[in-house]
Amino acid sequence: MRFLLSNDDGILARGLAALERAAAPLGDVYVVAPDREQSATSHSLTMHHPLRPVQIGDHRWQVDGTPTDCVMLALEALIPERPNFVLSGVNHGPNMGEDVLYSGTVAAAMEGLALGVPAIAFSFAGSVLRADAMLDDHVGTIERILRHVTALPAFPEHTLLNVNIPPIAASQVQGFRLTRLGRRAYSDSLMRMKDPWGRQIFWIGGGSVDWKDSAPDSDFQAISDGFVSITPLHLDLTHRDILDRAEQWWRPL
Ligand code: MN
């Protein structure tokens, strides 16, 4: 078994170290990760300047680019053989509901899938500060998922798994729940501030998150019930239901 690991918190992040520790007993681990934090870079690709990978260890490169750059470079150029899985994370913070559209962590997994490699994104669904303190405790939780998934007779086609780990001690985790993406509502996430020269600036982030739906099968509900949430995602954004009901909203031109 061969794994490619990346993340969006940068190659020094504790979450990446935790993921490495979880994957190492199962096979060969290659790490190609951004040289600095790239959270919320979504699926962006660096096209207007070159990328310079630096090999910093055995099976280990840092790249001055985005998570998507890292996975593309790894699969197309840096690592000698195709991995069986691309693993991304563990992100220091949740990636649930619409977060997956902004997330660099999920984007790295998406890039693996787009290049034909099954992928899993892992996120710690608590605050950044708690992630630092609690990630090591969840190495076993992640390893259990990896052991299960790598033993499957077939990983589902065109699918990535988006895993969120609840912000509680590993011994308190209630189990694993298959979920769908919930829907959230951020409030006060645009901070109005002044720069040191008194000019108006804005800082996106912070605020509070409310969830618009608390359906029992949502990712948010699983986390709030103390379960690990596992949401299968695919890259096809087509709204199939609305296509099936086209006669209700579209007249042939
Ligand atoms: Mn991040």
PDB file of C-alpha atoms and ligand atoms in Angstrom:
ATOM      1  CA  MET A   1       0.000   0.000   0.000  1.00  0.00           C
ATOM      2  CA  ARG A   2       1.326   3.419  -0.966  1.00  0.00           C
ATOM      3  CA  PHE A   3      -0.053   6.744   0.307  1.00  0.00           C
ATOM      4  CA  LEU A   4       0.462  10.311  -0.862  1.00  0.00           C
ATOM      5  CA  LEU A   5      -0.161  12.795   1.951  1.00  0.00           C
ATOM      6  CA  SER A   6      -0.791  16.508   1.604  1.00  0.00           C
ATOM      7  CA  ASN A   7      -2.624  19.235   3.516  1.00  0.00           C
ATOM      8  CA  ASP A   8      -3.468  22.921   3.505  1.00  0.00           C
ATOM      9  CA  ASP A   9      -2.003  23.890   6.883  1.00  0.00           C
ATOM     10  CA  GLY A  10       1.571  23.526   5.664  1.00  0.00           C
ATOM     11  CA  ILE A  11       4.203  20.834   5.965  1.00  0.00           C
ATOM     12  CA  LEU A  12       4.983  21.645   9.626  1.00  0.00           C
ATOM     13  CA  ALA A  13       1.372  21.216  10.798  1.00  0.00           C
ATOM     14  CA  ARG A  14       0.652  18.787  13.609  1.00  0.00           C
ATOM     15  CA  GLY A  15      -2.351  17.434  11.736  1.00  0.00           C
ATOM     16  CA  LEU A  16      -0.114  16.241   8.912  1.00  0.00           C
ATOM     17  CA  ALA A  17       2.214  14.594  11.450  1.00  0.00           C
ATOM     18  CA  ALA A  18      -0.785  12.814  12.995  1.00  0.00           C
ATOM     19  CA  LEU A  19      -1.905  11.582   9.574  1.00  0.00           C
ATOM     20  CA  GLU A  20       1.620  10.319   8.851  1.00  0.00           C
ATOM     21  CA  ARG A  21       1.684   8.402  12.110  1.00  0.00           C
ATOM     22  CA  ALA A  22      -1.687   6.828  11.297  1.00  0.00           C
ATOM     23  CA  ALA A  23      -0.718   5.817   7.748  1.00  0.00           C
ATOM     24  CA  ALA A  24       2.864   4.643   8.386  1.00  0.00           C
ATOM     25  CA  PRO A  25       1.944   1.209   9.847  1.00  0.00           C
ATOM     26  CA  LEU A  26      -0.104   0.440   6.715  1.00  0.00           C
ATOM     27  CA  GLY A  27       2.404   1.139   3.961  1.00  0.00           C
ATOM     28  CA  ASP A  28       4.777   3.572   2.261  1.00  0.00           C
ATOM     29  CA  VAL A  29       4.083   7.228   2.943  1.00  0.00           C
ATOM     30  CA  TYR A  30       5.064  10.072   0.603  1.00  0.00           C
ATOM     31  CA  VAL A  31       4.504  13.659   1.735  1.00  0.00           C
ATOM     32  CA  VAL A  32       4.202  16.570  -0.695  1.00  0.00           C
ATOM     33  CA  ALA A  33       2.794  19.581   1.116  1.00  0.00           C
ATOM     34  CA  PRO A  34       2.743  23.381   0.940  1.00  0.00           C
ATOM     35  CA  ASP A  35       5.661  25.185   2.592  1.00  0.00           C
ATOM     36  CA  ARG A  36       3.198  27.432   4.487  1.00  0.00           C
ATOM     37  CA  GLU A  37      -0.449  27.621   5.439  1.00  0.00           C
ATOM     38  CA  GLN A  38      -2.810  27.522   2.450  1.00  0.00           C
ATOM     39  CA  SER A  39      -6.161  27.167   4.234  1.00  0.00           C
ATOM     40  CA  ALA A  40      -9.254  28.267   2.267  1.00  0.00           C
ATOM     41  CA  THR A  41      -7.350  28.312  -1.014  1.00  0.00           C
ATOM     42  CA  SER A  42      -9.952  25.914  -2.380  1.00  0.00           C
ATOM     43  CA  HIS A  43      -8.951  24.257  -5.644  1.00  0.00           C
ATOM     44  CA  SER A  44      -6.637  27.001  -6.845  1.00  0.00           C
ATOM     45  CA  LEU A  45      -3.738  26.247  -9.123  1.00  0.00           C
ATOM     46  CA  THR A  46      -0.575  28.363  -9.415  1.00  0.00           C
ATOM     47  CA  MET A  47      -0.205  29.370 -13.045  1.00  0.00           C
ATOM     48  CA  HIS A  48       1.559  32.717 -13.020  1.00  0.00           C
ATOM     49  CA  HIS A  49       4.865  31.758 -11.473  1.00  0.00           C
ATOM     50  CA  PRO A  50       6.869  28.522 -11.422  1.00  0.00           C
ATOM     51  CA  LEU A  51       6.803  26.040  -8.575  1.00  0.00           C
ATOM     52  CA  ARG A  52       9.980  24.887  -6.892  1.00  0.00           C
ATOM     53  CA  PRO A  53       9.671  21.620  -4.958  1.00  0.00           C
ATOM     54  CA  VAL A  54      12.354  21.146  -2.319  1.00  0.00           C
ATOM     55  CA  GLN A  55      13.102  17.615  -1.155  1.00  0.00           C
ATOM     56  CA  ILE A  56      13.537  17.889   2.601  1.00  0.00           C
ATOM     57  CA  GLY A  57      13.739  14.213   3.470  1.00  0.00           C
ATOM     58  CA  ASP A  58      13.223  10.701   2.288  1.00  0.00           C
ATOM     59  CA  HIS A  59       9.827  10.624   0.489  1.00  0.00           C
ATOM     60  CA  ARG A  60       9.221  14.242   1.534  1.00  0.00           C
ATOM     61  CA  TRP A  61       8.897  17.485  -0.451  1.00  0.00           C
ATOM     62  CA  GLN A  62       7.705  20.974   0.329  1.00  0.00           C
ATOM     63  CA  VAL A  63       6.267  23.117  -2.438  1.00  0.00           C
ATOM     64  CA  ASP A  64       5.757  26.889  -2.640  1.00  0.00           C
ATOM     65  CA  GLY A  65       2.230  26.382  -3.887  1.00  0.00           C
ATOM     66  CA  THR A  66      -1.323  25.336  -3.065  1.00  0.00           C
ATOM     67  CA  PRO A  67      -2.568  21.909  -1.951  1.00  0.00           C
ATOM     68  CA  THR A  68      -3.800  21.289  -5.498  1.00  0.00           C
ATOM     69  CA  ASP A  69      -0.336  22.171  -6.889  1.00  0.00           C
ATOM     70  CA  CYS A  70       1.225  19.719  -4.433  1.00  0.00           C
ATOM     71  CA  VAL A  71      -0.963  16.779  -5.409  1.00  0.00           C
ATOM     72  CA  MET A  72      -0.577  17.478  -9.117  1.00  0.00           C
ATOM     73  CA  LEU A  73       3.230  17.753  -8.836  1.00  0.00           C
ATOM     74  CA  ALA A  74       3.418  14.653  -6.657  1.00  0.00           C
ATOM     75  CA  LEU A  75       1.377  12.454  -8.966  1.00  0.00           C
ATOM     76  CA  GLU A  76       2.756  13.741 -12.257  1.00  0.00           C
ATOM     77  CA  ALA A  77       6.391  14.315 -11.355  1.00  0.00           C
ATOM     78  CA  LEU A  78       7.760  13.727  -7.874  1.00  0.00           C
ATOM     79  CA  ILE A  79       6.826  10.298  -6.606  1.00  0.00           C
ATOM     80  CA  PRO A  80       8.043   7.273  -8.529  1.00  0.00           C
ATOM     81  CA  GLU A  81       4.856   5.179  -8.549  1.00  0.00           C
ATOM     82  CA  ARG A  82       1.180   5.947  -8.323  1.00  0.00           C
ATOM     83  CA  PRO A  83      -0.163   5.807  -4.778  1.00  0.00           C
ATOM     84  CA  ASN A  84      -3.189   3.714  -3.848  1.00  0.00           C
ATOM     85  CA  PHE A  85      -4.669   6.649  -1.944  1.00  0.00           C
ATOM     86  CA  VAL A  86      -4.275  10.391  -1.600  1.00  0.00           C
ATOM     87  CA  LEU A  87      -4.803  11.429   2.027  1.00  0.00           C
ATOM     88  CA  SER A  88      -5.234  15.068   2.979  1.00  0.00           C
ATOM     89  CA  GLY A  89      -5.142  16.737   6.385  1.00  0.00           C
ATOM     90  CA  VAL A  90      -5.641  16.386   9.198  1.00  0.00           C
ATOM     91  CA  ASN A  91      -7.037  19.915   8.877  1.00  0.00           C
ATOM     92  CA  HIS A  92      -6.915  22.086  11.987  1.00  0.00           C
ATOM     93  CA  GLY A  93     -10.619  22.914  11.918  1.00  0.00           C
ATOM     94  CA  PRO A  94     -13.871  21.481  10.541  1.00  0.00           C
ATOM     95  CA  ASN A  95     -14.736  20.992   6.885  1.00  0.00           C
ATOM     96  CA  MET A  96     -18.463  20.359   6.897  1.00  0.00           C
ATOM     97  CA  GLY A  97     -21.360  21.524   4.762  1.00  0.00           C
ATOM     98  CA  GLU A  98     -20.413  24.314   2.366  1.00  0.00           C
ATOM     99  CA  ASP A  99     -16.908  24.455   3.930  1.00  0.00           C
ATOM    100  CA  VAL A 100     -15.888  21.817   1.401  1.00  0.00           C
ATOM    101  CA  LEU A 101     -16.166  24.447  -1.352  1.00  0.00           C
ATOM    102  CA  TYR A 102     -13.539  26.688   0.301  1.00  0.00           C
ATOM    103  CA  SER A 103     -11.335  24.036   1.809  1.00  0.00           C
ATOM    104  CA  GLY A 104      -7.792  23.452   0.593  1.00  0.00           C
ATOM    105  CA  THR A 105      -7.814  20.153   2.501  1.00  0.00           C
ATOM    106  CA  VAL A 106     -10.761  18.819   0.548  1.00  0.00           C
ATOM    107  CA  ALA A 107      -9.348  20.279  -2.684  1.00  0.00           C
ATOM    108  CA  ALA A 108      -6.155  18.223  -2.303  1.00  0.00           C
ATOM    109  CA  ALA A 109      -8.309  15.093  -2.077  1.00  0.00           C
ATOM    110  CA  MET A 110     -10.352  16.286  -5.060  1.00  0.00           C
ATOM    111  CA  GLU A 111      -7.189  16.695  -7.104  1.00  0.00           C
ATOM    112  CA  GLY A 112      -6.189  13.126  -6.287  1.00  0.00           C
ATOM    113  CA  LEU A 113      -9.578  11.923  -7.417  1.00  0.00           C
ATOM    114  CA  ALA A 114      -9.483  14.097 -10.557  1.00  0.00           C
ATOM    115  CA  LEU A 115      -6.174  12.398 -11.434  1.00  0.00           C
ATOM    116  CA  GLY A 116      -7.692   8.977 -10.850  1.00  0.00           C
ATOM    117  CA  VAL A 117      -6.518   8.149  -7.313  1.00  0.00           C
ATOM    118  CA  PRO A 118      -9.047   7.422  -4.533  1.00  0.00           C
ATOM    119  CA  ALA A 119      -8.830  10.059  -1.846  1.00  0.00           C
ATOM    120  CA  ILE A 120      -9.752  10.826   1.749  1.00  0.00           C
ATOM    121  CA  ALA A 121      -9.802  14.270   3.407  1.00  0.00           C
ATOM    122  CA  PHE A 122      -9.496  14.396   7.202  1.00  0.00           C
ATOM    123  CA  SER A 123     -10.441  17.362   9.385  1.00  0.00           C
ATOM    124  CA  PHE A 124     -10.531  17.942  13.122  1.00  0.00           C
ATOM    125  CA  ALA A 125     -13.949  19.511  13.732  1.00  0.00           C
ATOM    126  CA  GLY A 126     -12.913  21.759  16.623  1.00  0.00           C
ATOM    127  CA  SER A 127     -11.083  25.041  17.060  1.00  0.00           C
ATOM    128  CA  VAL A 128      -7.549  25.503  15.770  1.00  0.00           C
ATOM    129  CA  LEU A 129      -6.276  25.750  19.354  1.00  0.00           C
ATOM    130  CA  ARG A 130      -7.939  22.511  20.409  1.00  0.00           C
ATOM    131  CA  ALA A 131      -6.596  20.782  17.301  1.00  0.00           C
ATOM    132  CA  ASP A 132      -3.034  21.389  18.492  1.00  0.00           C
ATOM    133  CA  ALA A 133      -3.819  19.799  21.836  1.00  0.00           C
ATOM    134  CA  MET A 134      -6.010  16.908  20.672  1.00  0.00           C
ATOM    135  CA  LEU A 135      -4.786  15.677  17.288  1.00  0.00           C
ATOM    136  CA  ASP A 136      -2.236  13.220  18.656  1.00  0.00           C
ATOM    137  CA  ASP A 137      -4.999  11.506  20.599  1.00  0.00           C
ATOM    138  CA  HIS A 138      -6.842  10.712  17.345  1.00  0.00           C
ATOM    139  CA  VAL A 139      -4.048   8.927  15.483  1.00  0.00           C
ATOM    140  CA  GLY A 140      -5.745   5.632  16.393  1.00  0.00           C
ATOM    141  CA  THR A 141      -9.129   6.910  15.154  1.00  0.00           C
ATOM    142  CA  ILE A 142      -7.591   7.749  11.770  1.00  0.00           C
ATOM    143  CA  GLU A 143      -5.694   4.468  11.605  1.00  0.00           C
ATOM    144  CA  ARG A 144      -8.952   2.551  12.172  1.00  0.00           C
ATOM    145  CA  ILE A 145     -10.549   4.309   9.202  1.00  0.00           C
ATOM    146  CA  LEU A 146      -7.499   3.663   7.023  1.00  0.00           C
ATOM    147  CA  ARG A 147      -7.403  -0.013   7.967  1.00  0.00           C
ATOM    148  CA  HIS A 148     -11.077  -0.367   7.126  1.00  0.00           C
ATOM    149  CA  VAL A 149     -10.917   1.499   3.822  1.00  0.00           C
ATOM    150  CA  THR A 150      -7.739  -0.160   2.570  1.00  0.00           C
ATOM    151  CA  ALA A 151      -9.213  -3.601   3.300  1.00  0.00           C
ATOM    152  CA  LEU A 152     -12.344  -2.975   1.199  1.00  0.00           C
ATOM    153  CA  PRO A 153     -12.588  -5.217  -1.848  1.00  0.00           C
ATOM    154  CA  ALA A 154     -13.248  -2.061  -3.895  1.00  0.00           C
ATOM    155  CA  PHE A 155     -13.231   1.600  -2.986  1.00  0.00           C
ATOM    156  CA  PRO A 156     -16.317   3.257  -4.552  1.00  0.00           C
ATOM    157  CA  GLU A 157     -15.546   4.748  -7.969  1.00  0.00           C
ATOM    158  CA  HIS A 158     -15.371   8.533  -8.543  1.00  0.00           C
ATOM    159  CA  THR A 159     -15.633   9.092  -4.792  1.00  0.00           C
ATOM    160  CA  LEU A 160     -13.684  10.823  -2.092  1.00  0.00           C
ATOM    161  CA  LEU A 161     -14.436  10.524   1.592  1.00  0.00           C
ATOM    162  CA  ASN A 162     -14.674  13.675   3.675  1.00  0.00           C
ATOM    163  CA  VAL A 163     -13.935  12.711   7.270  1.00  0.00           C
ATOM    164  CA  ASN A 164     -14.522  15.020  10.251  1.00  0.00           C
ATOM    165  CA  ILE A 165     -13.321  14.029  13.714  1.00  0.00           C
ATOM    166  CA  PRO A 166     -15.299  15.319  16.726  1.00  0.00           C
ATOM    167  CA  PRO A 167     -13.438  17.612  19.172  1.00  0.00           C
ATOM    168  CA  ILE A 168     -13.567  15.148  22.056  1.00  0.00           C
ATOM    169  CA  ALA A 169     -11.099  12.613  23.441  1.00  0.00           C
ATOM    170  CA  ALA A 170     -10.664   9.537  21.258  1.00  0.00           C
ATOM    171  CA  SER A 171     -11.959   7.376  24.115  1.00  0.00           C
ATOM    172  CA  GLN A 172     -15.231   9.366  24.105  1.00  0.00           C
ATOM    173  CA  VAL A 173     -15.963   8.926  20.383  1.00  0.00           C
ATOM    174  CA  GLN A 174     -19.339   7.218  19.938  1.00  0.00           C
ATOM    175  CA  GLY A 175     -18.528   5.571  16.614  1.00  0.00           C
ATOM    176  CA  PHE A 176     -18.478   6.276  12.892  1.00  0.00           C
ATOM    177  CA  ARG A 177     -21.466   7.595  10.956  1.00  0.00           C
ATOM    178  CA  LEU A 178     -21.974   7.913   7.193  1.00  0.00           C
ATOM    179  CA  THR A 179     -23.422  11.359   6.565  1.00  0.00           C
ATOM    180  CA  ARG A 180     -24.366  13.926   3.964  1.00  0.00           C
ATOM    181  CA  LEU A 181     -23.222  17.555   3.882  1.00  0.00           C
ATOM    182  CA  GLY A 182     -25.223  19.850   6.157  1.00  0.00           C
ATOM    183  CA  ARG A 183     -25.965  23.512   5.497  1.00  0.00           C
ATOM    184  CA  ARG A 184     -24.496  26.269   7.574  1.00  0.00           C
ATOM    185  CA  ALA A 185     -25.000  29.958   8.153  1.00  0.00           C
ATOM    186  CA  TYR A 186     -21.985  32.026   9.208  1.00  0.00           C
ATOM    187  CA  SER A 187     -22.689  35.218  11.069  1.00  0.00           C
ATOM    188  CA  ASP A 188     -20.351  38.117  11.837  1.00  0.00           C
ATOM    189  CA  SER A 189     -17.588  36.483   9.831  1.00  0.00           C
ATOM    190  CA  LEU A 190     -16.555  39.770   8.219  1.00  0.00           C
ATOM    191  CA  MET A 191     -14.633  41.847  10.766  1.00  0.00           C
ATOM    192  CA  ARG A 192     -14.425  45.585  10.153  1.00  0.00           C
ATOM    193  CA  MET A 193     -11.129  46.937  11.444  1.00  0.00           C
ATOM    194  CA  LYS A 194      -8.702  49.800  11.057  1.00  0.00           C
ATOM    195  CA  ASP A 195      -5.140  49.341   9.830  1.00  0.00           C
ATOM    196  CA  PRO A 196      -2.294  50.980  11.828  1.00  0.00           C
ATOM    197  CA  TRP A 197      -2.750  54.124   9.666  1.00  0.00           C
ATOM    198  CA  GLY A 198      -6.468  54.399  10.432  1.00  0.00           C
ATOM    199  CA  ARG A 199      -7.742  53.122   7.110  1.00  0.00           C
ATOM    200  CA  GLN A 200     -10.749  50.807   6.847  1.00  0.00           C
ATOM    201  CA  ILE A 201      -9.880  47.152   6.351  1.00  0.00           C
ATOM    202  CA  PHE A 202     -11.795  43.889   6.578  1.00  0.00           C
ATOM    203  CA  TRP A 203     -10.713  40.527   7.935  1.00  0.00           C
ATOM    204  CA  ILE A 204     -12.669  37.469   6.841  1.00  0.00           C
ATOM    205  CA  GLY A 205     -12.914  34.825   9.551  1.00  0.00           C
ATOM    206  CA  GLY A 206     -14.124  34.323  13.089  1.00  0.00           C
ATOM    207  CA  GLY A 207     -17.770  34.918  13.900  1.00  0.00           C
ATOM    208  CA  SER A 208     -20.040  32.041  14.731  1.00  0.00           C
ATOM    209  CA  VAL A 209     -21.492  29.193  12.713  1.00  0.00           C
ATOM    210  CA  ASP A 210     -25.085  28.096  12.891  1.00  0.00           C
ATOM    211  CA  TRP A 211     -26.459  25.113  11.088  1.00  0.00           C
ATOM    212  CA  LYS A 212     -29.576  25.513   9.012  1.00  0.00           C
ATOM    213  CA  ASP A 213     -30.475  21.896   9.200  1.00  0.00           C
ATOM    214  CA  SER A 214     -30.018  19.398  11.942  1.00  0.00           C
ATOM    215  CA  ALA A 215     -31.139  16.379   9.931  1.00  0.00           C
ATOM    216  CA  PRO A 216     -30.013  13.247  11.741  1.00  0.00           C
ATOM    217  CA  ASP A 217     -27.865  12.179   8.796  1.00  0.00           C
ATOM    218  CA  SER A 218     -25.936  15.460   8.398  1.00  0.00           C
ATOM    219  CA  ASP A 219     -22.203  15.796   9.062  1.00  0.00           C
ATOM    220  CA  PHE A 220     -22.855  18.495  11.653  1.00  0.00           C
ATOM    221  CA  GLN A 221     -25.291  16.314  13.591  1.00  0.00           C
ATOM    222  CA  ALA A 222     -22.838  13.404  13.653  1.00  0.00           C
ATOM    223  CA  ILE A 223     -20.114  15.659  15.114  1.00  0.00           C
ATOM    224  CA  SER A 224     -22.464  17.151  17.664  1.00  0.00           C
ATOM    225  CA  ASP A 225     -23.506  13.596  18.695  1.00  0.00           C
ATOM    226  CA  GLY A 226     -19.837  12.663  19.199  1.00  0.00           C
ATOM    227  CA  PHE A 227     -19.436  10.510  16.073  1.00  0.00           C
ATOM    228  CA  VAL A 228     -16.775  10.597  13.393  1.00  0.00           C
ATOM    229  CA  SER A 229     -18.568  11.891  10.284  1.00  0.00           C
ATOM    230  CA  ILE A 230     -17.750  10.281   6.928  1.00  0.00           C
ATOM    231  CA  THR A 231     -19.352  11.930   3.891  1.00  0.00           C
ATOM    232  CA  PRO A 232     -18.852  10.438   0.437  1.00  0.00           C
ATOM    233  CA  LEU A 233     -18.399  13.226  -2.134  1.00  0.00           C
ATOM    234  CA  HIS A 234     -18.081  13.292  -5.882  1.00  0.00           C
ATOM    235  CA  LEU A 235     -16.850  15.992  -8.210  1.00  0.00           C
ATOM    236  CA  ASP A 236     -20.002  16.166 -10.325  1.00  0.00           C
ATOM    237  CA  LEU A 237     -21.928  19.269  -9.215  1.00  0.00           C
ATOM    238  CA  THR A 238     -24.836  18.545 -11.565  1.00  0.00           C
ATOM    239  CA  HIS A 239     -28.180  19.092  -9.838  1.00  0.00           C
ATOM    240  CA  ARG A 240     -29.806  15.852 -10.944  1.00  0.00           C
ATOM    241  CA  ASP A 241     -33.182  16.328  -9.256  1.00  0.00           C
ATOM    242  CA  ILE A 242     -33.752  19.675 -10.935  1.00  0.00           C
ATOM    243  CA  LEU A 243     -32.733  18.214 -14.277  1.00  0.00           C
ATOM    244  CA  ASP A 244     -35.339  15.497 -13.823  1.00  0.00           C
ATOM    245  CA  ARG A 245     -37.956  18.211 -13.154  1.00  0.00           C
ATOM    246  CA  ALA A 246     -36.919  20.391 -16.089  1.00  0.00           C
ATOM    247  CA  GLU A 247     -40.485  20.751 -17.353  1.00  0.00           C
ATOM    248  CA  GLN A 248     -41.259  22.771 -14.212  1.00  0.00           C
ATOM    249  CA  TRP A 249     -38.700  25.536 -14.829  1.00  0.00           C
ATOM    250  CA  TRP A 250     -37.479  25.386 -18.390  1.00  0.00           C
ATOM    251  CA  ARG A 251     -39.354  25.819 -21.647  1.00  0.00           C
ATOM    252  CA  PRO A 252     -37.561  24.645 -24.760  1.00  0.00           C
ATOM    253  CA  LEU A 253     -36.212  27.701 -26.629  1.00  0.00           C
TER     254      LEU A 253
HETATM  255 MN    MN B   1      -6.439  24.321   6.976  1.00  0.00          MN
END
